Amino acid sequence: ALSHTLCVALCLVLRSEATSPAKSCDKSCFSGTCTNGTCECDYGWVGDQCQHCQGRFKLTDLSGSLTDGPVNYKYKTKCTWLIEGYPNAVLRLRFSHFATECSWDHMYVYDGDSIYSPLIAVFSGLIVPESRRNETVPEVVTSSGYALLHFFSDAAYNLTGFNIAYSINSCPNNCSGHGRCSPANSASGRVYCECDDYWKGEACNIPYCKNNCGSPDHGYCDLTGEKLCVCNDSWQGPDCSLSVPSTEAFWVLPSVKPSAQSSGRASHQALVHSGLMWVVGGKLHRLSSLLKDDIFMFGGKLEVTSANVTDELWVFNIPGRAWSLQKPSLPPPYAVEGHTSHVVELPGGDLVMLTFFGYSPIYSYINKVQEYNIRTNSWQVVSPGGAVVQGGYGHSSVYDEASGCVFVHGGYKALGSNKYGLVDHMYRYHVHTKTWWILAESGSARYLHSAALLSGTVLVFGGNTHNDTSQSNGAKCFSADFLAYDIACDKWTVLPRPGLHRDINRFGHSAVVSNGSMYIYGGFSGPLLNDVLAYTPPSCPAFSNPIACAAAGPGVRCHWVNGRCLAWEPRSSEQVVPAAFCIKSTDNSEERCFRFSDCASCTANTEGCQWCEDRKCISASSNCTVVSRFLKSNPPTYMWRFVIRDYVKTNCRSCSLNSNCQWEPQQQECQAMPGQLCGEGWHHVGEACLRINSSRESYDNTQHYCKNLGGNIASLLTDKRVNFSALLSPQTLSPWVGLRKINVSYWAWEDMSPFTNTSLRWLPGEPSDSGFCAYLERAQVAGLKANPCTSTTDGLICPKSLSARPCKTPCSLRTSCANCTSQPTECMWCSSTQRCVDSSAYVISFPYGQCLEWQTQDCTAQNCSGLRTCAECLERAECGWCGDPTNTGKGVCMEGSYRGPMKTAAARVGPRVRDMVLDQSLCSSDRGYNWAFIQCPACQCNGHSRCVNSSVCEHCGNLTSGTHCQSCMPGYYGDPINGGKCNACKCNNHANVCHVNSGKCYCTTKGIKGDHCQLCDSENRYLGNPLRGTCYYNLLIDYQFTFSLLQEDDRHYTAINFMATPEQNLDMSINASNNFNLNITWSFSSTAGTISGEEMPIIARTNIKEHRDSFSCEKFNFRLHHNITFYVYVTNFSWPIKIQIAFSQHNNIMDLVQFFVTFFSCFLSLLLVAAVVWKVKQTCWASRRREQLMRERQQMASRPFASVAVALDAGSDREELLQAVPKPIAMEPCWGSRAGVLTVLLYLPRVPSGIPPPGQSGMVLSHTHTHTRHYMLLW
């Protein structure tokens, strides 16, 4: 009955707990369930509200949506969605909202079930719908029946993320509201749009034949062919509404049918030849120029995994349809990408290809103009004059043949010390004078845009305008901005964006001019584009009067000539200034002039600036404090010929090209070398330091002298050294040079360099057989002359190497992740492309999102096979997990797709470097293996246990522990992950546990150290042999020691041992802050502690905090056994603890001599102290007495006083004085004035003569106390 009652009570308690209301969550759980006040997230979601995606998802519904979460996505996020349809089904993705960090956070879309499938789009930045039913929101289509979407974000800043809707076998964009969706006549289940009248296209989104093409006067609608307007000869435009010529500009989307081999392209080059547009390269940043029937292609990236930038020059012959590799003579050019090129004719008639700027992985952003001479097949770097310009990547340039000028705009550049970004600069380079000029800025920075020259106007379209670094300001990655630069007026104008029916934002496209129109091809806006846009500007002949002609534009510059309106074109560079017909700007140019920091740029621009001697650039309308005297005598147009140019060097290698500069790694800037870099008396010449001495010495003595200075006799290998020797050495000197005759016919420098490396020449008749050493003869004509080495000459030249800071290996030459990230602030490693790039060039190295994931530290496995757990494996988008048949969590990570593992296909020529094919036999289900791509198997026991309830490890075997058997048991170490083994800790019985991975023992006895507890800490007075015993701290007698085991490193200690060797009776005391066990033994053998039985126990106590004891000579014969040693074992204490221990010796019979010596020493010391104190006391008392007497005297001196006349002796003629009443000479009244002290003058007794005796006074002062009233009556 009792057991039944208890059972019923227990059931009631459990029922009450089960029916009690659960605790609610404070916040909503977006992708999870609330359990006891905490959000339990669904698979693939993380965060306190399950608001962030983090993992892989599989979607199988016919339609649905996917999102990163309801709030801003998380830093360092990787999310993957697989949408599974059925074979060959058409799957459509529509981006209803998308906002990520441009160029850093990407969404990759693959037409298939893995990242090895064709990549069809990469989205980044802002995609903002302009209206509720906006046709510009992109729609991405896959046809394989699958779609894989992979999202990666870095750690800079995050935005609102994305919301993407998908549908399977649905009509594109719901037929855009201009048609109906109908099923196709096939069993595939596909559908198509039946468009309404005057609408065409797959999504019925292209209007045609607007206003019926103005039929019949303007044209007609071709309903049987392309369904477009066919205009009459005098009409033009998409609807034939504009006359020929027209005063209005218009955009059209030409109906171009791409060939079967035509695909989307970006960073290509388009050229027009004989009415055809030729497209060269693509997505590899290789730039081309056209010369007659040849296309010159220079630089760019090679199509290999390393994506090396090349300096190759290829020529394509159009009639012959063949490529040929040119092999120019040395020196080679800079290997660059992101540059522009133009073929121009120099004044002498030579045809050259000019290459402007670009990025070099070795020298960073190049600001140089490289010139390839087609006739001589050679390269050279131009030394331009004019303004100081900064090179960059992804700029645009156009060549105006009429004026001989190249106009360069925008780009991604180095802005200063370790700062990079977009610019809106506009430069002009004159190919004849080789000078730069700074023009007006556009006000809108961009790169990877296009530029074309039409009617005296540079038209700039599109580009990447994102320049945000810490927060988004709304700048788009893909731009459709349309700008016009008026060459005549040096003025920028923003033109209306193309009003076409679909989105045309893009960057990385190309632009060409043909028949008065600009054609834009390709580019990138998520997918690679292969469409064509055409823009036709207003035509100047359409303006019929001078006023309308002058007011034409913007986007065209016209002028009235001989009764006609013609397009304005500059005839020479001198005309390219704000022309007379331009409206003068009223803006104050003072601020714009102030930004120029050098004389050349200050005077080579269109702002109207002047350079002052106080090194300031101000407006020409202002007054300098002191105008530069140089500018007074030299016109500003040509002043740059005499100015030292100062380019900004952006990395160590480019800085080292200038021998007068050195790279500062901390400030990340190129600085001028200090003047005394070589030291006093030395001269900096090239990459060395030279010293000239005028003493007269032999060759051997000169060699010895130079070696004492840390150098050698100078080898004049370079022109710089030769010129230095000719300029600085006096004409009277003929110095030795380091040239020696090696054998009968061979002369070489001291460093064994051949003599042919120098520009020096032998004098006529030399070298003679008169000597084996050479000197520089300066008497008439400078040249070398042979002389015996024992002879003497006037002067010598010594060199020494310059200790400049060496440059580190460029990032592009580092081939491993560890090597790349050894300097995390300098380089970044892209694991998907296996490339190391400079941190300042990551954006331009992967402008189209080619890098799936980058790292700056903590390099993990660089391929799937190096990942050992399923969770790590599925974090990499390219990997899948093959679980072994035991279903215990053991398996192999390998490259794969949703359908199974993949292997590398046989190498073949094609656009993909690494083609992968499906090979399900690598993880065959027939053999019991199971493939996991979306979610790891529930049982994850690392091969050391089976699971109960499918996910709980039943019992961890093989010496493992943990919820997933992922750790070794205490006392064992190893890596049990994925079937790894655990091994016993080898600690020589001095530790119970060790490091779980390395096996390093955590020694439990203080004073024992080593990975296996095999050493004593002898540096800290610990002695012993832990291999056979233990270690002891050697205590000093009559000292107290305190051991504080309080640090985190001491937490494993549970024991400490001491030893002491006394000479006589011993007292011992020990106490601690925690309880401990105590054992004390003694021995007189040197092997104690290592051999059993050598020690004899004395005390054994447990769980104590203190202990005191004495060891007397009666029990331990110290005199007979001089090596008696006591061992104290303190064990079984807990951390933290503080221990104090002391050993002290004492004698039974006091030493009388010592007593008396000590007594008298103390007594004499006491007397000495007393004498000193007494002396100090007397000195203080005397000082105080003197001060008191001084105060008394001062007080007495301050009393009131007065003079009084006294008659001492009166004659007969003054008898009336004798009859008067005597009076006191002074009175001092007391308090209340009722009494007082009177002072009178009295005669002392005298001799009859009236003269007092010698040595005595004749009168005295007498005082008396009297009543005041009586005195007043007498008075």
mmCIF file of C-alpha atoms in Angstrom, residues 6-269:
data_model
loop_
_atom_site.group_PDB
_atom_site.id
_atom_site.type_symbol
_atom_site.label_atom_id
_atom_site.label_comp_id
_atom_site.label_asym_id
_atom_site.label_seq_id
_atom_site.Cartn_x
_atom_site.Cartn_y
_atom_site.Cartn_z
ATOM 1 C CA LEU A 6 4.302 6.763 -3.508
ATOM 2 C CA CYS A 7 3.761 5.759 -7.121
ATOM 3 C CA VAL A 8 0.494 7.732 -7.327
ATOM 4 C CA ALA A 9 2.187 10.784 -5.747
ATOM 5 C CA LEU A 10 5.070 10.589 -8.205
ATOM 6 C CA CYS A 11 2.674 10.387 -11.145
ATOM 7 C CA LEU A 12 0.781 13.436 -9.871
ATOM 8 C CA VAL A 13 4.041 15.424 -9.584
ATOM 9 C CA LEU A 14 5.117 14.464 -13.082
ATOM 10 C CA ARG A 15 1.670 15.326 -14.468
ATOM 11 C CA SER A 16 1.698 18.711 -12.722
ATOM 12 C CA GLU A 17 5.143 19.453 -14.176
ATOM 13 C CA ALA A 18 4.017 18.400 -17.613
ATOM 14 C CA THR A 19 0.899 20.558 -17.534
ATOM 15 C CA SER A 20 2.607 23.639 -16.039
ATOM 16 C CA PRO A 21 2.829 26.531 -18.515
ATOM 17 C CA ALA A 22 6.210 26.807 -20.346
ATOM 18 C CA LYS A 23 8.289 29.933 -19.969
ATOM 19 C CA SER A 24 7.863 32.258 -22.943
ATOM 20 C CA CYS A 25 10.684 33.917 -24.853
ATOM 21 C CA ASP A 26 11.360 37.626 -24.484
ATOM 22 C CA LYS A 27 11.889 37.978 -28.237
ATOM 23 C CA SER A 28 10.395 36.332 -31.288
ATOM 24 C CA CYS A 29 12.000 33.198 -32.681
ATOM 25 C CA PHE A 30 12.109 33.764 -36.435
ATOM 26 C CA SER A 31 13.366 30.359 -37.562
ATOM 27 C CA GLY A 32 12.988 28.170 -34.505
ATOM 28 C CA THR A 33 10.789 27.291 -31.561
ATOM 29 C CA CYS A 34 10.669 28.752 -28.073
ATOM 30 C CA THR A 35 11.568 26.206 -25.379
ATOM 31 C CA ASN A 36 11.699 27.301 -21.737
ATOM 32 C CA GLY A 37 12.445 30.888 -22.633
ATOM 33 C CA THR A 38 15.171 30.093 -25.186
ATOM 34 C CA CYS A 39 14.978 29.905 -28.964
ATOM 35 C CA GLU A 40 15.923 26.500 -30.326
ATOM 36 C CA CYS A 41 16.891 27.169 -33.938
ATOM 37 C CA ASP A 42 15.939 25.060 -36.903
ATOM 38 C CA TYR A 43 18.752 23.473 -38.853
ATOM 39 C CA GLY A 44 20.816 26.103 -40.665
ATOM 40 C CA TRP A 45 19.829 29.052 -38.453
ATOM 41 C CA VAL A 46 21.780 30.716 -35.633
ATOM 42 C CA GLY A 47 21.429 33.715 -33.329
ATOM 43 C CA ASP A 48 19.540 34.418 -30.126
ATOM 44 C CA GLN A 49 16.387 34.804 -32.217
ATOM 45 C CA CYS A 50 17.393 32.332 -34.933
ATOM 46 C CA GLN A 51 17.597 35.330 -37.223
ATOM 47 C CA HIS A 52 20.775 34.515 -39.224
ATOM 48 C CA CYS A 53 21.365 31.800 -41.771
ATOM 49 C CA GLN A 54 24.477 29.654 -41.327
ATOM 50 C CA GLY A 55 24.551 26.372 -43.197
ATOM 51 C CA ARG A 56 22.952 24.558 -46.109
ATOM 52 C CA PHE A 57 19.314 24.358 -47.088
ATOM 53 C CA LYS A 58 17.399 22.219 -49.535
ATOM 54 C CA LEU A 59 14.219 23.509 -51.197
ATOM 55 C CA THR A 60 11.973 21.139 -53.135
ATOM 56 C CA ASP A 61 8.675 23.023 -53.502
ATOM 57 C CA LEU A 62 7.634 24.133 -56.976
ATOM 58 C CA SER A 63 7.830 27.737 -55.796
ATOM 59 C CA GLY A 64 9.033 29.520 -52.732
ATOM 60 C CA SER A 65 11.572 32.015 -51.475
ATOM 61 C CA LEU A 66 14.835 32.152 -49.618
ATOM 62 C CA THR A 67 16.348 34.822 -47.409
ATOM 63 C CA ASP A 68 19.307 35.415 -45.151
ATOM 64 C CA GLY A 69 16.980 36.404 -42.308
ATOM 65 C CA PRO A 70 14.660 39.212 -41.200
ATOM 66 C CA VAL A 71 17.514 41.485 -40.050
ATOM 67 C CA ASN A 72 20.941 42.474 -41.347
ATOM 68 C CA TYR A 73 22.983 39.411 -42.160
ATOM 69 C CA LYS A 74 25.779 38.299 -39.852
ATOM 70 C CA TYR A 75 29.477 39.012 -40.241
ATOM 71 C CA LYS A 76 31.477 36.177 -41.822
ATOM 72 C CA THR A 77 28.424 34.339 -43.043
ATOM 73 C CA LYS A 78 28.348 31.336 -45.372
ATOM 74 C CA CYS A 79 24.941 30.085 -46.459
ATOM 75 C CA THR A 80 24.041 27.727 -49.301
ATOM 76 C CA TRP A 81 20.646 26.904 -50.813
ATOM 77 C CA LEU A 82 19.992 24.005 -53.192
ATOM 78 C CA ILE A 83 16.755 24.217 -55.144
ATOM 79 C CA GLU A 84 15.858 20.815 -56.544
ATOM 80 C CA GLY A 85 13.404 20.475 -59.378
ATOM 81 C CA TYR A 86 13.396 17.634 -61.834
ATOM 82 C CA PRO A 87 15.719 16.898 -64.752
ATOM 83 C CA ASN A 88 15.917 19.691 -67.344
ATOM 84 C CA ALA A 89 13.285 21.740 -65.578
ATOM 85 C CA VAL A 90 13.535 25.513 -65.996
ATOM 86 C CA LEU A 91 14.007 27.214 -62.661
ATOM 87 C CA ARG A 92 13.580 30.967 -62.366
ATOM 88 C CA LEU A 93 15.003 33.175 -59.621
ATOM 89 C CA ARG A 94 13.696 36.683 -59.069
ATOM 90 C CA PHE A 95 15.566 39.089 -56.773
ATOM 91 C CA SER A 96 12.855 41.119 -55.104
ATOM 92 C CA HIS A 97 15.379 42.628 -52.676
ATOM 93 C CA PHE A 98 19.144 42.534 -52.549
ATOM 94 C CA ALA A 99 21.551 44.690 -50.519
ATOM 95 C CA THR A 100 25.084 43.531 -49.683
ATOM 96 C CA GLU A 101 28.513 45.130 -49.464
ATOM 97 C CA CYS A 102 29.723 45.733 -52.976
ATOM 98 C CA SER A 103 32.773 43.769 -54.153
ATOM 99 C CA TRP A 104 33.097 41.875 -50.842
ATOM 100 C CA ASP A 105 29.805 40.110 -50.036
ATOM 101 C CA HIS A 106 28.587 37.984 -52.959
ATOM 102 C CA MET A 107 25.726 35.728 -53.914
ATOM 103 C CA TYR A 108 26.810 33.048 -56.406
ATOM 104 C CA VAL A 109 24.224 31.329 -58.613
ATOM 105 C CA TYR A 110 25.123 28.019 -60.295
ATOM 106 C CA ASP A 111 23.112 26.133 -62.897
ATOM 107 C CA GLY A 112 23.427 22.786 -61.188
ATOM 108 C CA ASP A 113 23.796 21.114 -57.830
ATOM 109 C CA SER A 114 27.365 22.183 -56.949
ATOM 110 C CA ILE A 115 29.823 25.014 -57.381
ATOM 111 C CA TYR A 116 31.424 22.961 -60.160
ATOM 112 C CA SER A 117 28.318 23.589 -62.249
ATOM 113 C CA PRO A 118 28.261 26.535 -64.642
ATOM 114 C CA LEU A 119 28.351 29.848 -62.789
ATOM 115 C CA ILE A 120 25.678 32.021 -64.336
ATOM 116 C CA ALA A 121 25.568 35.055 -62.028
ATOM 117 C CA VAL A 122 27.393 36.748 -59.148
ATOM 118 C CA PHE A 123 25.432 39.458 -57.345
ATOM 119 C CA SER A 124 26.862 42.084 -55.044
ATOM 120 C CA GLY A 125 25.900 45.576 -53.937
ATOM 121 C CA LEU A 126 22.464 47.167 -54.124
ATOM 122 C CA ILE A 127 19.602 46.063 -56.337
ATOM 123 C CA VAL A 128 16.775 48.436 -55.503
ATOM 124 C CA PRO A 129 13.467 48.151 -57.340
ATOM 125 C CA GLU A 130 12.281 51.490 -58.684
ATOM 126 C CA SER A 131 8.610 50.558 -58.671
ATOM 127 C CA ARG A 132 6.315 47.837 -57.412
ATOM 128 C CA ARG A 133 6.282 46.052 -60.748
ATOM 129 C CA ASN A 134 9.726 46.910 -61.929
ATOM 130 C CA GLU A 135 11.046 45.090 -64.946
ATOM 131 C CA THR A 136 14.636 46.011 -64.071
ATOM 132 C CA VAL A 137 14.763 43.571 -61.140
ATOM 133 C CA PRO A 138 16.893 40.741 -62.542
ATOM 134 C CA GLU A 139 15.578 37.279 -63.201
ATOM 135 C CA VAL A 140 18.071 34.432 -63.346
ATOM 136 C CA VAL A 141 17.214 31.203 -65.165
ATOM 137 C CA THR A 142 18.709 27.730 -64.802
ATOM 138 C CA SER A 143 17.869 24.829 -67.092
ATOM 139 C CA SER A 144 19.472 21.822 -65.394
ATOM 140 C CA GLY A 145 16.654 21.229 -62.930
ATOM 141 C CA TYR A 146 18.817 22.492 -60.073
ATOM 142 C CA ALA A 147 19.982 25.831 -58.780
ATOM 143 C CA LEU A 148 22.703 26.254 -56.179
ATOM 144 C CA LEU A 149 22.965 29.631 -54.429
ATOM 145 C CA HIS A 150 25.961 30.326 -52.202
ATOM 146 C CA PHE A 151 26.327 33.485 -50.114
ATOM 147 C CA PHE A 152 29.552 34.675 -48.473
ATOM 148 C CA SER A 153 30.112 37.832 -46.398
ATOM 149 C CA ASP A 154 33.268 39.213 -44.835
ATOM 150 C CA ALA A 155 33.825 41.174 -41.623
ATOM 151 C CA ALA A 156 33.607 44.809 -42.816
ATOM 152 C CA TYR A 157 29.973 45.855 -42.573
ATOM 153 C CA ASN A 158 26.645 44.216 -43.254
ATOM 154 C CA LEU A 159 23.381 45.280 -44.900
ATOM 155 C CA THR A 160 19.803 44.091 -45.026
ATOM 156 C CA GLY A 161 20.554 41.060 -47.169
ATOM 157 C CA PHE A 162 18.248 39.572 -49.741
ATOM 158 C CA ASN A 163 14.890 38.036 -50.523
ATOM 159 C CA ILE A 164 14.799 35.802 -53.585
ATOM 160 C CA ALA A 165 11.703 34.119 -54.974
ATOM 161 C CA TYR A 166 11.929 31.042 -57.154
ATOM 162 C CA SER A 167 9.563 28.994 -59.287
ATOM 163 C CA ILE A 168 9.915 25.870 -61.409
ATOM 164 C CA ASN A 169 8.591 25.759 -64.981
ATOM 165 C CA SER A 170 6.839 29.091 -64.689
ATOM 166 C CA CYS A 171 6.539 31.815 -67.252
ATOM 167 C CA PRO A 172 9.356 34.377 -67.167
ATOM 168 C CA ASN A 173 8.483 37.373 -65.029
ATOM 169 C CA ASN A 174 4.807 36.391 -65.255
ATOM 170 C CA CYS A 175 4.926 37.556 -68.860
ATOM 171 C CA SER A 176 5.514 41.105 -67.561
ATOM 172 C CA GLY A 177 1.786 41.763 -67.569
ATOM 173 C CA HIS A 178 1.746 41.874 -71.375
ATOM 174 C CA GLY A 179 0.753 38.316 -72.193
ATOM 175 C CA ARG A 180 -0.562 35.050 -70.840
ATOM 176 C CA CYS A 181 1.210 31.913 -69.692
ATOM 177 C CA SER A 182 0.473 28.812 -71.804
ATOM 178 C CA PRO A 183 1.742 25.220 -71.615
ATOM 179 C CA ALA A 184 4.141 24.010 -74.266
ATOM 180 C CA ASN A 185 3.299 21.095 -76.506
ATOM 181 C CA SER A 186 5.650 18.658 -74.801
ATOM 182 C CA ALA A 187 5.805 16.297 -71.874
ATOM 183 C CA SER A 188 8.466 18.381 -70.128
ATOM 184 C CA GLY A 189 5.881 20.500 -68.350
ATOM 185 C CA ARG A 190 7.384 23.733 -69.614
ATOM 186 C CA VAL A 191 5.320 26.824 -70.290
ATOM 187 C CA TYR A 192 5.770 29.916 -72.415
ATOM 188 C CA CYS A 193 4.332 33.406 -72.800
ATOM 189 C CA GLU A 194 1.857 34.331 -75.504
ATOM 190 C CA CYS A 195 2.468 38.052 -75.857
ATOM 191 C CA ASP A 196 -0.057 40.768 -76.504
ATOM 192 C CA ASP A 197 0.151 42.886 -79.604
ATOM 193 C CA TYR A 198 3.207 45.165 -79.855
ATOM 194 C CA TRP A 199 5.071 43.173 -77.188
ATOM 195 C CA LYS A 200 7.714 40.545 -77.807
ATOM 196 C CA GLY A 201 10.469 38.666 -76.078
ATOM 197 C CA GLU A 202 10.495 35.565 -73.911
ATOM 198 C CA ALA A 203 8.874 37.527 -71.067
ATOM 199 C CA CYS A 204 6.798 39.832 -73.315
ATOM 200 C CA ASN A 205 8.883 42.661 -71.964
ATOM 201 C CA ILE A 206 10.113 44.257 -75.188
ATOM 202 C CA PRO A 207 7.788 46.766 -76.845
ATOM 203 C CA TYR A 208 7.939 47.132 -80.593
ATOM 204 C CA CYS A 209 6.463 49.320 -83.286
ATOM 205 C CA LYS A 210 5.416 52.100 -80.957
ATOM 206 C CA ASN A 211 2.857 54.420 -82.599
ATOM 207 C CA ASN A 212 2.906 52.000 -85.526
ATOM 208 C CA CYS A 213 6.301 53.413 -86.540
ATOM 209 C CA GLY A 214 4.694 56.613 -87.829
ATOM 210 C CA SER A 215 3.284 54.660 -90.746
ATOM 211 C CA PRO A 216 3.152 55.373 -93.553
ATOM 212 C CA ASP A 217 5.210 58.622 -93.658
ATOM 213 C CA HIS A 218 8.024 57.666 -91.286
ATOM 214 C CA GLY A 219 8.241 53.888 -91.738
ATOM 215 C CA TYR A 220 6.405 50.638 -91.222
ATOM 216 C CA CYS A 221 6.263 47.744 -88.737
ATOM 217 C CA ASP A 222 7.867 44.482 -89.826
ATOM 218 C CA LEU A 223 5.506 41.933 -88.292
ATOM 219 C CA THR A 224 6.870 38.919 -90.141
ATOM 220 C CA GLY A 225 10.540 39.224 -89.222
ATOM 221 C CA GLU A 226 12.156 40.769 -86.160
ATOM 222 C CA LYS A 227 9.014 42.704 -85.214
ATOM 223 C CA LEU A 228 10.581 46.156 -85.295
ATOM 224 C CA CYS A 229 10.267 49.455 -87.065
ATOM 225 C CA VAL A 230 11.772 49.812 -90.506
ATOM 226 C CA CYS A 231 12.302 53.557 -90.983
ATOM 227 C CA ASN A 232 12.310 55.476 -94.195
ATOM 228 C CA ASP A 233 15.602 57.098 -95.262
ATOM 229 C CA SER A 234 14.858 60.467 -93.656
ATOM 230 C CA TRP A 235 13.719 59.095 -90.309
ATOM 231 C CA GLN A 236 15.388 57.269 -87.470
ATOM 232 C CA GLY A 237 14.930 56.165 -83.872
ATOM 233 C CA PRO A 238 13.297 53.127 -82.266
ATOM 234 C CA ASP A 239 9.857 54.289 -83.474
ATOM 235 C CA CYS A 240 10.977 56.301 -86.527
ATOM 236 C CA SER A 241 9.983 59.532 -84.809
ATOM 237 C CA LEU A 242 13.265 61.422 -85.240
ATOM 238 C CA SER A 243 14.413 63.076 -88.417
ATOM 239 C CA VAL A 244 17.767 62.538 -90.108
ATOM 240 C CA PRO A 245 19.725 64.475 -88.909
ATOM 241 C CA SER A 246 18.131 64.990 -85.520
ATOM 242 C CA THR A 247 18.517 67.520 -82.745
ATOM 243 C CA GLU A 248 17.685 64.846 -80.169
ATOM 244 C CA ALA A 249 19.710 61.910 -78.843
ATOM 245 C CA PHE A 250 18.278 58.425 -78.522
ATOM 246 C CA TRP A 251 19.151 54.930 -77.250
ATOM 247 C CA VAL A 252 18.219 51.661 -78.911
ATOM 248 C CA LEU A 253 18.730 47.977 -78.214
ATOM 249 C CA PRO A 254 19.793 46.587 -81.587
ATOM 250 C CA SER A 255 18.379 43.203 -82.406
ATOM 251 C CA VAL A 256 21.630 41.243 -82.448
ATOM 252 C CA LYS A 257 21.576 37.481 -82.670
ATOM 253 C CA PRO A 258 24.657 36.099 -80.921
ATOM 254 C CA SER A 259 26.414 33.239 -82.564
ATOM 255 C CA ALA A 260 26.585 29.832 -80.938
ATOM 256 C CA GLN A 261 30.071 30.621 -79.637
ATOM 257 C CA SER A 262 29.212 34.084 -78.365
ATOM 258 C CA SER A 263 29.033 34.370 -74.584
ATOM 259 C CA GLY A 264 28.976 37.150 -72.077
ATOM 260 C CA ARG A 265 32.227 39.063 -71.597
ATOM 261 C CA ALA A 266 33.708 41.652 -69.291
ATOM 262 C CA SER A 267 37.056 43.454 -69.155
ATOM 263 C CA HIS A 268 37.452 42.811 -72.852
ATOM 264 C CA GLN A 269 38.318 45.195 -75.670
#
